[in-house]
Short mmCIF file of C-alpha atoms in Angstrom, two decimals:
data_model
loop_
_atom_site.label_atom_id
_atom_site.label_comp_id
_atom_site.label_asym_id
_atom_site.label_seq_id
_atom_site.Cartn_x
_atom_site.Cartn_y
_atom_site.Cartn_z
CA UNK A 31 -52.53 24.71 91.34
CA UNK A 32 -48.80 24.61 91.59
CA UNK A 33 -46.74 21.07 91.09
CA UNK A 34 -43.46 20.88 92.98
CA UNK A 35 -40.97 20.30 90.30
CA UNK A 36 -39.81 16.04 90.55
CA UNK A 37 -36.14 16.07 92.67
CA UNK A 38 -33.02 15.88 90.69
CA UNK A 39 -30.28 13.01 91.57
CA UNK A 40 -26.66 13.33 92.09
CA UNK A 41 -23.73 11.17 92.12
CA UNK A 42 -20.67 12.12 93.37
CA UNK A 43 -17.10 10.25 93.00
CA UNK A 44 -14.27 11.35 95.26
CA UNK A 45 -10.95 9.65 93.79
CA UNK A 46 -7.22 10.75 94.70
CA UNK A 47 -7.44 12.82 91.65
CA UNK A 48 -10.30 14.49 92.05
CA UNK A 49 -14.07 14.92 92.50
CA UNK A 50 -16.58 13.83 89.50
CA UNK A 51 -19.88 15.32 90.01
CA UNK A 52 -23.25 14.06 87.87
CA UNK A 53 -26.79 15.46 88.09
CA UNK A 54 -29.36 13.27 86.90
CA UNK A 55 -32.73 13.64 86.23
CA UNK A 56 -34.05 11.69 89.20
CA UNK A 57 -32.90 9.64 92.75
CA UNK A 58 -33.25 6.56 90.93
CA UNK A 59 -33.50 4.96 87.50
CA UNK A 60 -34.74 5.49 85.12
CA UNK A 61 -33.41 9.39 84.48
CA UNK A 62 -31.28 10.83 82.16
CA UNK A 63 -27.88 12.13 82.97
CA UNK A 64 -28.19 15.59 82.57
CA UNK A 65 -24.89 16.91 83.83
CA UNK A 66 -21.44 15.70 84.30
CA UNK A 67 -18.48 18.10 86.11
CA UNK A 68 -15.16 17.39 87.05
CA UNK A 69 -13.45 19.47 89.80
CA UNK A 70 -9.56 18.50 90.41
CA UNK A 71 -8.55 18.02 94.42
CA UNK A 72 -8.06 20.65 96.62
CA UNK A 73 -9.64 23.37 94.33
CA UNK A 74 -12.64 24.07 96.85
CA UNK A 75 -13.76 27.40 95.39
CA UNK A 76 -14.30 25.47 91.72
CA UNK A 77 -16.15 22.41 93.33
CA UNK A 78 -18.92 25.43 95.44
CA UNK A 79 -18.95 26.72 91.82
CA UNK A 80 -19.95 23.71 90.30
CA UNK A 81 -22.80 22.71 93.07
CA UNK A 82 -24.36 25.98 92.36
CA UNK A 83 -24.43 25.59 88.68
CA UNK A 84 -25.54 22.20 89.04
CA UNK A 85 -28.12 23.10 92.05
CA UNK A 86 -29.36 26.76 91.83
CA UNK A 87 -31.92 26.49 94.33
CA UNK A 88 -30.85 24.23 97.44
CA UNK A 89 -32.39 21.97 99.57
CA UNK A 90 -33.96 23.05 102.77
CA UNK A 91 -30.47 22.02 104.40
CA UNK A 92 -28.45 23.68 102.23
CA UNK A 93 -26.91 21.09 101.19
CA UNK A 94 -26.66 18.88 97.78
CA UNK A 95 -28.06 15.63 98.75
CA UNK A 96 -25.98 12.90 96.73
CA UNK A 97 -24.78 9.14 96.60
CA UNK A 98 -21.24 9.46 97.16
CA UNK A 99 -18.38 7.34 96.47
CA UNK A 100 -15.05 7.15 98.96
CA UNK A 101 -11.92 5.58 97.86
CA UNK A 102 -10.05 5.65 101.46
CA UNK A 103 -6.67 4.41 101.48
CA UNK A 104 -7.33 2.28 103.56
CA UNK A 105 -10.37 0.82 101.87
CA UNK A 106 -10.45 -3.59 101.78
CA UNK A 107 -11.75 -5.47 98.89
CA UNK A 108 -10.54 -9.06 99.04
CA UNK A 109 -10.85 -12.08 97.67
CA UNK A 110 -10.89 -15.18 100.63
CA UNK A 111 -11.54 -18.69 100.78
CA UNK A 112 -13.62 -19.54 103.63
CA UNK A 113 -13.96 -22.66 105.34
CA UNK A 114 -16.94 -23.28 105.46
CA UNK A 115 -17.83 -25.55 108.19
CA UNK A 116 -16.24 -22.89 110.57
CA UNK A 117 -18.59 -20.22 108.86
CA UNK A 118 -20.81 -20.22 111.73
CA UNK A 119 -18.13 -20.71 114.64
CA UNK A 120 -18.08 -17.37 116.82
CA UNK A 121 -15.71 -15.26 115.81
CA UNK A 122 -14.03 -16.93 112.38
CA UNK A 123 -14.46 -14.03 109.99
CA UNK A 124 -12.94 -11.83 111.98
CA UNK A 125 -10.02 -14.22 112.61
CA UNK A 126 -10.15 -14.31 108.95
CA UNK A 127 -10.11 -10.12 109.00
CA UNK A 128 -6.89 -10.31 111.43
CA UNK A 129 -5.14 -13.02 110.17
CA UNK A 130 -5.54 -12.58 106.31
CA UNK A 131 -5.64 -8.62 105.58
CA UNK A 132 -4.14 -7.35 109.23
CA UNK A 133 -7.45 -5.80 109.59
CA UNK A 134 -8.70 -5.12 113.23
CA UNK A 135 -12.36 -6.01 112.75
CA UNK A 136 -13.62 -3.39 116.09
CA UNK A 137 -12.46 -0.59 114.03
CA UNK A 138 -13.47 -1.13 110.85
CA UNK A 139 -16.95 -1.21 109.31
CA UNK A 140 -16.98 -4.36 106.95
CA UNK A 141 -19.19 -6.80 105.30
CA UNK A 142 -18.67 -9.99 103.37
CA UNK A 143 -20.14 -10.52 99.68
CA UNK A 144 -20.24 -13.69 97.18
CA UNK A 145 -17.03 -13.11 95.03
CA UNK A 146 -19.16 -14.46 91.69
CA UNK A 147 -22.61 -11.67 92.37
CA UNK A 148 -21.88 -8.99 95.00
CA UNK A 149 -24.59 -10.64 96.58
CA UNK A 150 -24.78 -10.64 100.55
CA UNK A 151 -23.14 -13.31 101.81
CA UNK A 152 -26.03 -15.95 103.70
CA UNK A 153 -24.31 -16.53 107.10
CA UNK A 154 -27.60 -19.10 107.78
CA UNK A 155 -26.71 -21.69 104.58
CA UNK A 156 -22.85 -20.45 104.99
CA UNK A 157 -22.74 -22.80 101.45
CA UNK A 158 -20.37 -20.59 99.33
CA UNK A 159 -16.54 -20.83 99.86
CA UNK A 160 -15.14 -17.78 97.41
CA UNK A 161 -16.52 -14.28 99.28
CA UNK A 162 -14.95 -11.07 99.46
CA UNK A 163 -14.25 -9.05 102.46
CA UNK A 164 -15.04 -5.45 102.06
CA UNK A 165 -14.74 -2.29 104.38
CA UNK A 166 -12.72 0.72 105.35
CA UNK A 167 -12.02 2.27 109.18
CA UNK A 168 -14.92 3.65 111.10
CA UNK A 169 -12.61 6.75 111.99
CA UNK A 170 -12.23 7.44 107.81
CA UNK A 171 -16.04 7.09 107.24
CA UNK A 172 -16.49 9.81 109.81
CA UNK A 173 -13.60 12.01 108.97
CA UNK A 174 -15.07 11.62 105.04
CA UNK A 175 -18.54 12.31 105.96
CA UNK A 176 -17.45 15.51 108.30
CA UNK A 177 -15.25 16.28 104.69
CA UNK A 178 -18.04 15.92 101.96
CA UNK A 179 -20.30 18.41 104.52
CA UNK A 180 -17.83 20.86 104.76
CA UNK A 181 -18.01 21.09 100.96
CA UNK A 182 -21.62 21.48 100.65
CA UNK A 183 -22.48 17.88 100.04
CA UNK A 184 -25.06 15.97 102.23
CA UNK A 185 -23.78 12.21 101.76
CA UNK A 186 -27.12 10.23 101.85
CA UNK A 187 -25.51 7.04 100.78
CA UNK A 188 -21.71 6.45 101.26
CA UNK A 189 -20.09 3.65 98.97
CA UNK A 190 -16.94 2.13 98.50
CA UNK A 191 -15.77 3.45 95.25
CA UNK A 192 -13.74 0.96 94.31
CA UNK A 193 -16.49 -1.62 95.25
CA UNK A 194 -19.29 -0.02 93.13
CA UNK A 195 -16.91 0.19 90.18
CA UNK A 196 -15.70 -3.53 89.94
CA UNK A 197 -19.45 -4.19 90.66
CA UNK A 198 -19.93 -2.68 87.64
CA UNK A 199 -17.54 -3.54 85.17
CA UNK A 200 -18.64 -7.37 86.49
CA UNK A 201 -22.18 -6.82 85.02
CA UNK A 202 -20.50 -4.73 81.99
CA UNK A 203 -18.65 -7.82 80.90
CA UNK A 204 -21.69 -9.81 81.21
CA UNK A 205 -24.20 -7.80 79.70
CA UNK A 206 -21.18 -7.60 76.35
CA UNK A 207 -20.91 -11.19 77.10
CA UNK A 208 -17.14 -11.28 77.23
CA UNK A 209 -15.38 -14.05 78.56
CA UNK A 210 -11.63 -12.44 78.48
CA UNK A 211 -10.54 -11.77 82.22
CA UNK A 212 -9.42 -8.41 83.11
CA UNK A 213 -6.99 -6.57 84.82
CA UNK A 214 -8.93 -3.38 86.72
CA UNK A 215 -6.03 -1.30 88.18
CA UNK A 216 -6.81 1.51 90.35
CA UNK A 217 -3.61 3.88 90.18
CA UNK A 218 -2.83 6.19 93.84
CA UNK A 219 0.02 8.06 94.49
CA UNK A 220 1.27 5.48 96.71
CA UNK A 221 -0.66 2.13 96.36
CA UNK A 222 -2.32 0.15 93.35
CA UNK A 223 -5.03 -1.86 93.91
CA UNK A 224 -5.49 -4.52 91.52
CA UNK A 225 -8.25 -6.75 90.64
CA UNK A 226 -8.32 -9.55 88.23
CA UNK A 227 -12.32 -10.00 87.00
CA UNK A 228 -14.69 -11.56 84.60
CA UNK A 229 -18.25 -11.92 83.86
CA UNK A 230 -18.29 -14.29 86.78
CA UNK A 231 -17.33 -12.20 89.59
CA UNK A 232 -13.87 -11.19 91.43
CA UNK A 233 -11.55 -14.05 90.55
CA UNK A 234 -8.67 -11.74 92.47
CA UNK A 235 -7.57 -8.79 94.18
CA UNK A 236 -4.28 -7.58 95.55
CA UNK A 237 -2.67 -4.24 96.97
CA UNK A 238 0.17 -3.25 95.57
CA UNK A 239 2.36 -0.92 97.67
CA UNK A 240 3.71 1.09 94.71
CA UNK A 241 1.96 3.78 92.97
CA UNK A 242 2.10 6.94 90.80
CA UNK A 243 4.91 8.20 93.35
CA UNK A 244 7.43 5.84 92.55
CA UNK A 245 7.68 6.98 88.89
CA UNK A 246 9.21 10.27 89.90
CA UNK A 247 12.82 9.29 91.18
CA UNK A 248 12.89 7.55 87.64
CA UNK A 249 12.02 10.39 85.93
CA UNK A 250 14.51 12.67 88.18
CA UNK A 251 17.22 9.91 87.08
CA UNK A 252 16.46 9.92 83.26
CA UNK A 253 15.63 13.64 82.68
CA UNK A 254 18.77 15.21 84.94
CA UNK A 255 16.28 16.73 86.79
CA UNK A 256 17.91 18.90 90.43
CA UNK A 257 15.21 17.23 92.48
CA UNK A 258 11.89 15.21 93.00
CA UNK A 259 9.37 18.41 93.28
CA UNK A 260 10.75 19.50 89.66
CA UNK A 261 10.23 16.06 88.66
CA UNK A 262 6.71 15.35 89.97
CA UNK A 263 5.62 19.36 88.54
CA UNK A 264 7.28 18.10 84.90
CA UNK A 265 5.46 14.45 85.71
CA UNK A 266 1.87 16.00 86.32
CA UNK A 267 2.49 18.89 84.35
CA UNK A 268 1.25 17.30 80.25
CA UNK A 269 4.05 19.27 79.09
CA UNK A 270 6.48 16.53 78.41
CA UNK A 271 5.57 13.28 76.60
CA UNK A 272 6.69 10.20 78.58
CA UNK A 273 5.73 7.51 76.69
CA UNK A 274 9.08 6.63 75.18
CA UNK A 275 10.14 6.38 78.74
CA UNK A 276 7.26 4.49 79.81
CA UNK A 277 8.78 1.32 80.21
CA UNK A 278 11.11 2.52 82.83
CA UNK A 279 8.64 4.33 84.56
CA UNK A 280 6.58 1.40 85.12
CA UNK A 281 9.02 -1.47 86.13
CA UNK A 282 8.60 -2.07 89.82
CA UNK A 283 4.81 -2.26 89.28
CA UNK A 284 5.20 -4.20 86.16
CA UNK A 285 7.14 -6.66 88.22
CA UNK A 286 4.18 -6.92 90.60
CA UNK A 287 1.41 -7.14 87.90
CA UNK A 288 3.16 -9.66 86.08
CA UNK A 289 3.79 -11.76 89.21
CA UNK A 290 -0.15 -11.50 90.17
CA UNK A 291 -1.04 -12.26 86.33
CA UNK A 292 1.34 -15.39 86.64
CA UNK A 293 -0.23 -16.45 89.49
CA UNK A 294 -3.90 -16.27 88.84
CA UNK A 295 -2.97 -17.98 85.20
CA UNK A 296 -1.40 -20.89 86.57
CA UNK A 297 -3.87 -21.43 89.07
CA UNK A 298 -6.98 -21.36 86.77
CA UNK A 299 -5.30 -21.77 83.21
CA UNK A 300 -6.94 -18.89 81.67
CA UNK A 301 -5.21 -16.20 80.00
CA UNK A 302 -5.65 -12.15 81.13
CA UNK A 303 -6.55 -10.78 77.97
CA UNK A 304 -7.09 -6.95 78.77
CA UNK A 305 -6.59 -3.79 81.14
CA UNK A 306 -8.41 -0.98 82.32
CA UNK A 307 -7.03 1.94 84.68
CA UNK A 308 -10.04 3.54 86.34
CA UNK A 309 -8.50 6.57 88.37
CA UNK A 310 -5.50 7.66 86.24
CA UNK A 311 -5.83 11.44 86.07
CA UNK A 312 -6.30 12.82 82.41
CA UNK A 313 -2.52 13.93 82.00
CA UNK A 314 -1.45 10.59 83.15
CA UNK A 315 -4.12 8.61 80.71
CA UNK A 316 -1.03 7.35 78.32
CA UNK A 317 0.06 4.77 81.40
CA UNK A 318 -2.77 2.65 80.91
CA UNK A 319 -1.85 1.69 77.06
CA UNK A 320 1.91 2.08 78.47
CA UNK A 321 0.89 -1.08 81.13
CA UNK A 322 -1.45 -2.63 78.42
CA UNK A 323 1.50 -3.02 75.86
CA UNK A 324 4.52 -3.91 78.28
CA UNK A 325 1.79 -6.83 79.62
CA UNK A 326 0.66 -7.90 75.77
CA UNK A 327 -2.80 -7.31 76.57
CA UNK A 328 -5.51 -4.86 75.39
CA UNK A 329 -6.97 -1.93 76.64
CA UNK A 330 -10.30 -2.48 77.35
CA UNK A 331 -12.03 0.25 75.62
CA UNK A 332 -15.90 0.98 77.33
CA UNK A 333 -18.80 1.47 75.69
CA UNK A 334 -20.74 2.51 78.57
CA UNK A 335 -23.80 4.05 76.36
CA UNK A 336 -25.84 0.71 75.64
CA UNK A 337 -24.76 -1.13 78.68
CA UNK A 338 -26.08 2.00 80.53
CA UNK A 339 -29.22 2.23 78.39
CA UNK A 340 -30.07 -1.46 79.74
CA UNK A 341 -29.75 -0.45 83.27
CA UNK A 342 -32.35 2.08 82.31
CA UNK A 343 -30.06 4.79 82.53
CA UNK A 344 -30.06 7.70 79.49
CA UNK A 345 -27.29 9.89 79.29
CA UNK A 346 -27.91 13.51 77.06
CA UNK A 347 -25.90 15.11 74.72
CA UNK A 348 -22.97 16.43 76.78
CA UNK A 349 -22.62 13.50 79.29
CA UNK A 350 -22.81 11.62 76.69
CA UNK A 351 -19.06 12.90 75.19
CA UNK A 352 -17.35 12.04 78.23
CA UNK A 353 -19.06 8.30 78.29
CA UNK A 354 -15.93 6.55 77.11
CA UNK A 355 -13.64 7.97 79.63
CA UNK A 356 -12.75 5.60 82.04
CA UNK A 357 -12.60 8.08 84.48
CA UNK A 358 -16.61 8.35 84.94
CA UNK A 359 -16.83 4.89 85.73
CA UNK A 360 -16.93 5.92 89.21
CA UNK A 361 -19.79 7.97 89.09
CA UNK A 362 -21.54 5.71 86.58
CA UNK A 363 -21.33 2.84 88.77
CA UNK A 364 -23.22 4.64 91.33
CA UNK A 365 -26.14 4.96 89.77
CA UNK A 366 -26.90 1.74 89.12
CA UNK A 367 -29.17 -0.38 91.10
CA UNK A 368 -29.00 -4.27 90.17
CA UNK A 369 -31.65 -5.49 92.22
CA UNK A 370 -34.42 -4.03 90.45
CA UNK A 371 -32.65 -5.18 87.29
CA UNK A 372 -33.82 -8.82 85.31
CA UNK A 373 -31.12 -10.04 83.82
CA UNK A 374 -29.87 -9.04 80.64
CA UNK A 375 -27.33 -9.33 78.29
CA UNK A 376 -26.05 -7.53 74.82
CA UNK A 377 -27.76 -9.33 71.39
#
């Protein structure tokens, strides 16, 4: 009698960087993490490469069947303050949706969570005040789906990236039962999204409108460089070490940051105490401890491997190299499932 071998899992994070690829050895925890690849953007030939390796024998479609994470431009995640006694008024969150974030709420596809547990929020007891309002454009799911096909990937679950991680690194500093806010930056060419959290939940969240981009005129400027394109090529390149410049490169977002870190700290007279960049391509790794020192605060340094282990989640040898890389966050965080999870929390 012949036994149909059990269906692998995978997990697949598309950033502005890149595409992070993990095979596990299941849908759903608990498995082991059996592979974990890393295919830069735009390099399609290396990512069909990697799908074979990590899938010999397809599925009937064709197609790798994965959780996949999207980190649109676009995407929302903020904090709000409802009022509640207009919760249940026709229309108010999506006056909220306009007013607040300039979001038109008939074409986008959002929902509205508890800030402190990710947790639906209950339009019927409308009791909770703090939520956040996430989402991205219907037009970008679509476009992202038709995208991930093309590649070989069948999405069966499509996540916001950026949701799924801070959802994670909310039960991470709970299960090490930290009480030190955080600063979770998510670094794109163009934008930062920022996100101050604790074990509690989303305490903040702001888009910056300056990114990785606006470091090049500076280096241009400080290197003699003829123009931007040389600048960006030496920027990306690894071949030049930045860091004594680092301070420079950084100003007009450390403005911002430190603004938002003022803020929150007056407001609720506790003190950011560490950073973590989730997206910064490997080349560009040294700007998180570049932000972490200019803000006097510490890199927050994962140990994914036990928190992981308690989500009943095993990673194998070679995974298990990469686990303190921020980078895999993303793909971690997908995995995950919290409602079939009791609560617990690091001895």
């Amino acid at each position: 009698m012949l036994f149909s071998s059990k269906p692998k899992g995978f997990f697949v994070d598309c950033n502005d960087h890149g595409m992070f690829v993990a095979r596990t050895s299941g849908p759903v925890p608990p498995f082991v993490v059996e592979e974990l690849r890393e295919v830069p953007s735009g390099e399609a030939a290396a990512l069909a490469e990697t799908l074979k390796q990590l899938q010999p024998k397809r599925s009937q479609t064709g197609y790798v069947h994965a959780t996949v994470g999207m980190h649109s431009d676009q995407r929302l995640l903020r904090r709000a303050t409802l009022e509640v006694k207009r919760v249940k008024e026709n229309g108010y969150l999506d006056e909220v949706l306009q007013t607040q974030f300039k979001v038109d709420p008939n074409k986008f596809i959002a929902a509205v969570l508890n800030a402190n547990d990710g947790a639906e929020y209950d339009m019927a007891k409308a009791s909770q005040k703090d939520v956040l309002f996430c989402g991205v454009p219907q037009e970008e799911v679509i476009a992202f789906q038709d995208t991930v096909l093309a590649k070989g990937i069948y999405p069966e679950r499509v996540e916001i990236g950026s949701l799924a991680v801070i959802g994670a690194l909310v039960d991470y500093l709970s299960y090490t039962q930290s009480k030190v806010p955080s600063l979770v930056l998510e670094l794109g060419f163009d934008t930062t999204h920022s996100y101050i959290i604790s074990a509690n939940g989303v305490d903040s969240s702001r888009p910056i409108p300056i990114g990785l981009s606006s470091m090049i005129p500076v280096v241009q400027k400080e290197l003699g460089l003829k123009d931007e394109e040389s600048a960006k090529r030496l920027f990306y390149s690894n071949t030049f070490d930045f860091t004594g410049m680092g301070a420079q490169l950084i100003q007009r977002l450390l403005t911002e940051l430190q603004s938002s870190i003022g803020f929150y700290e007056v407001q609720t007279g506790q003190m950011v105490g560490q950073v973590v960049c989730t997206q910064l391509p490997l080349k560009l790794s040294w700007i998180a401890d570049v932000i972490a020192t200019q803000l006097s605060v510490r890199p927050l340094r994962l140990d994914v491997v036990p928190w992981l282990h308690a989500r009943n989640i095993t990673l194998a040898d070679s995974p298990n190299s990469l686990a303190g890389d921020s980078r895999w966050l993303g793909v971690f965080s997908l995995m995950v499932q919290y409602h079939a999870l009791a609560p617990e929390k690091k001895d």
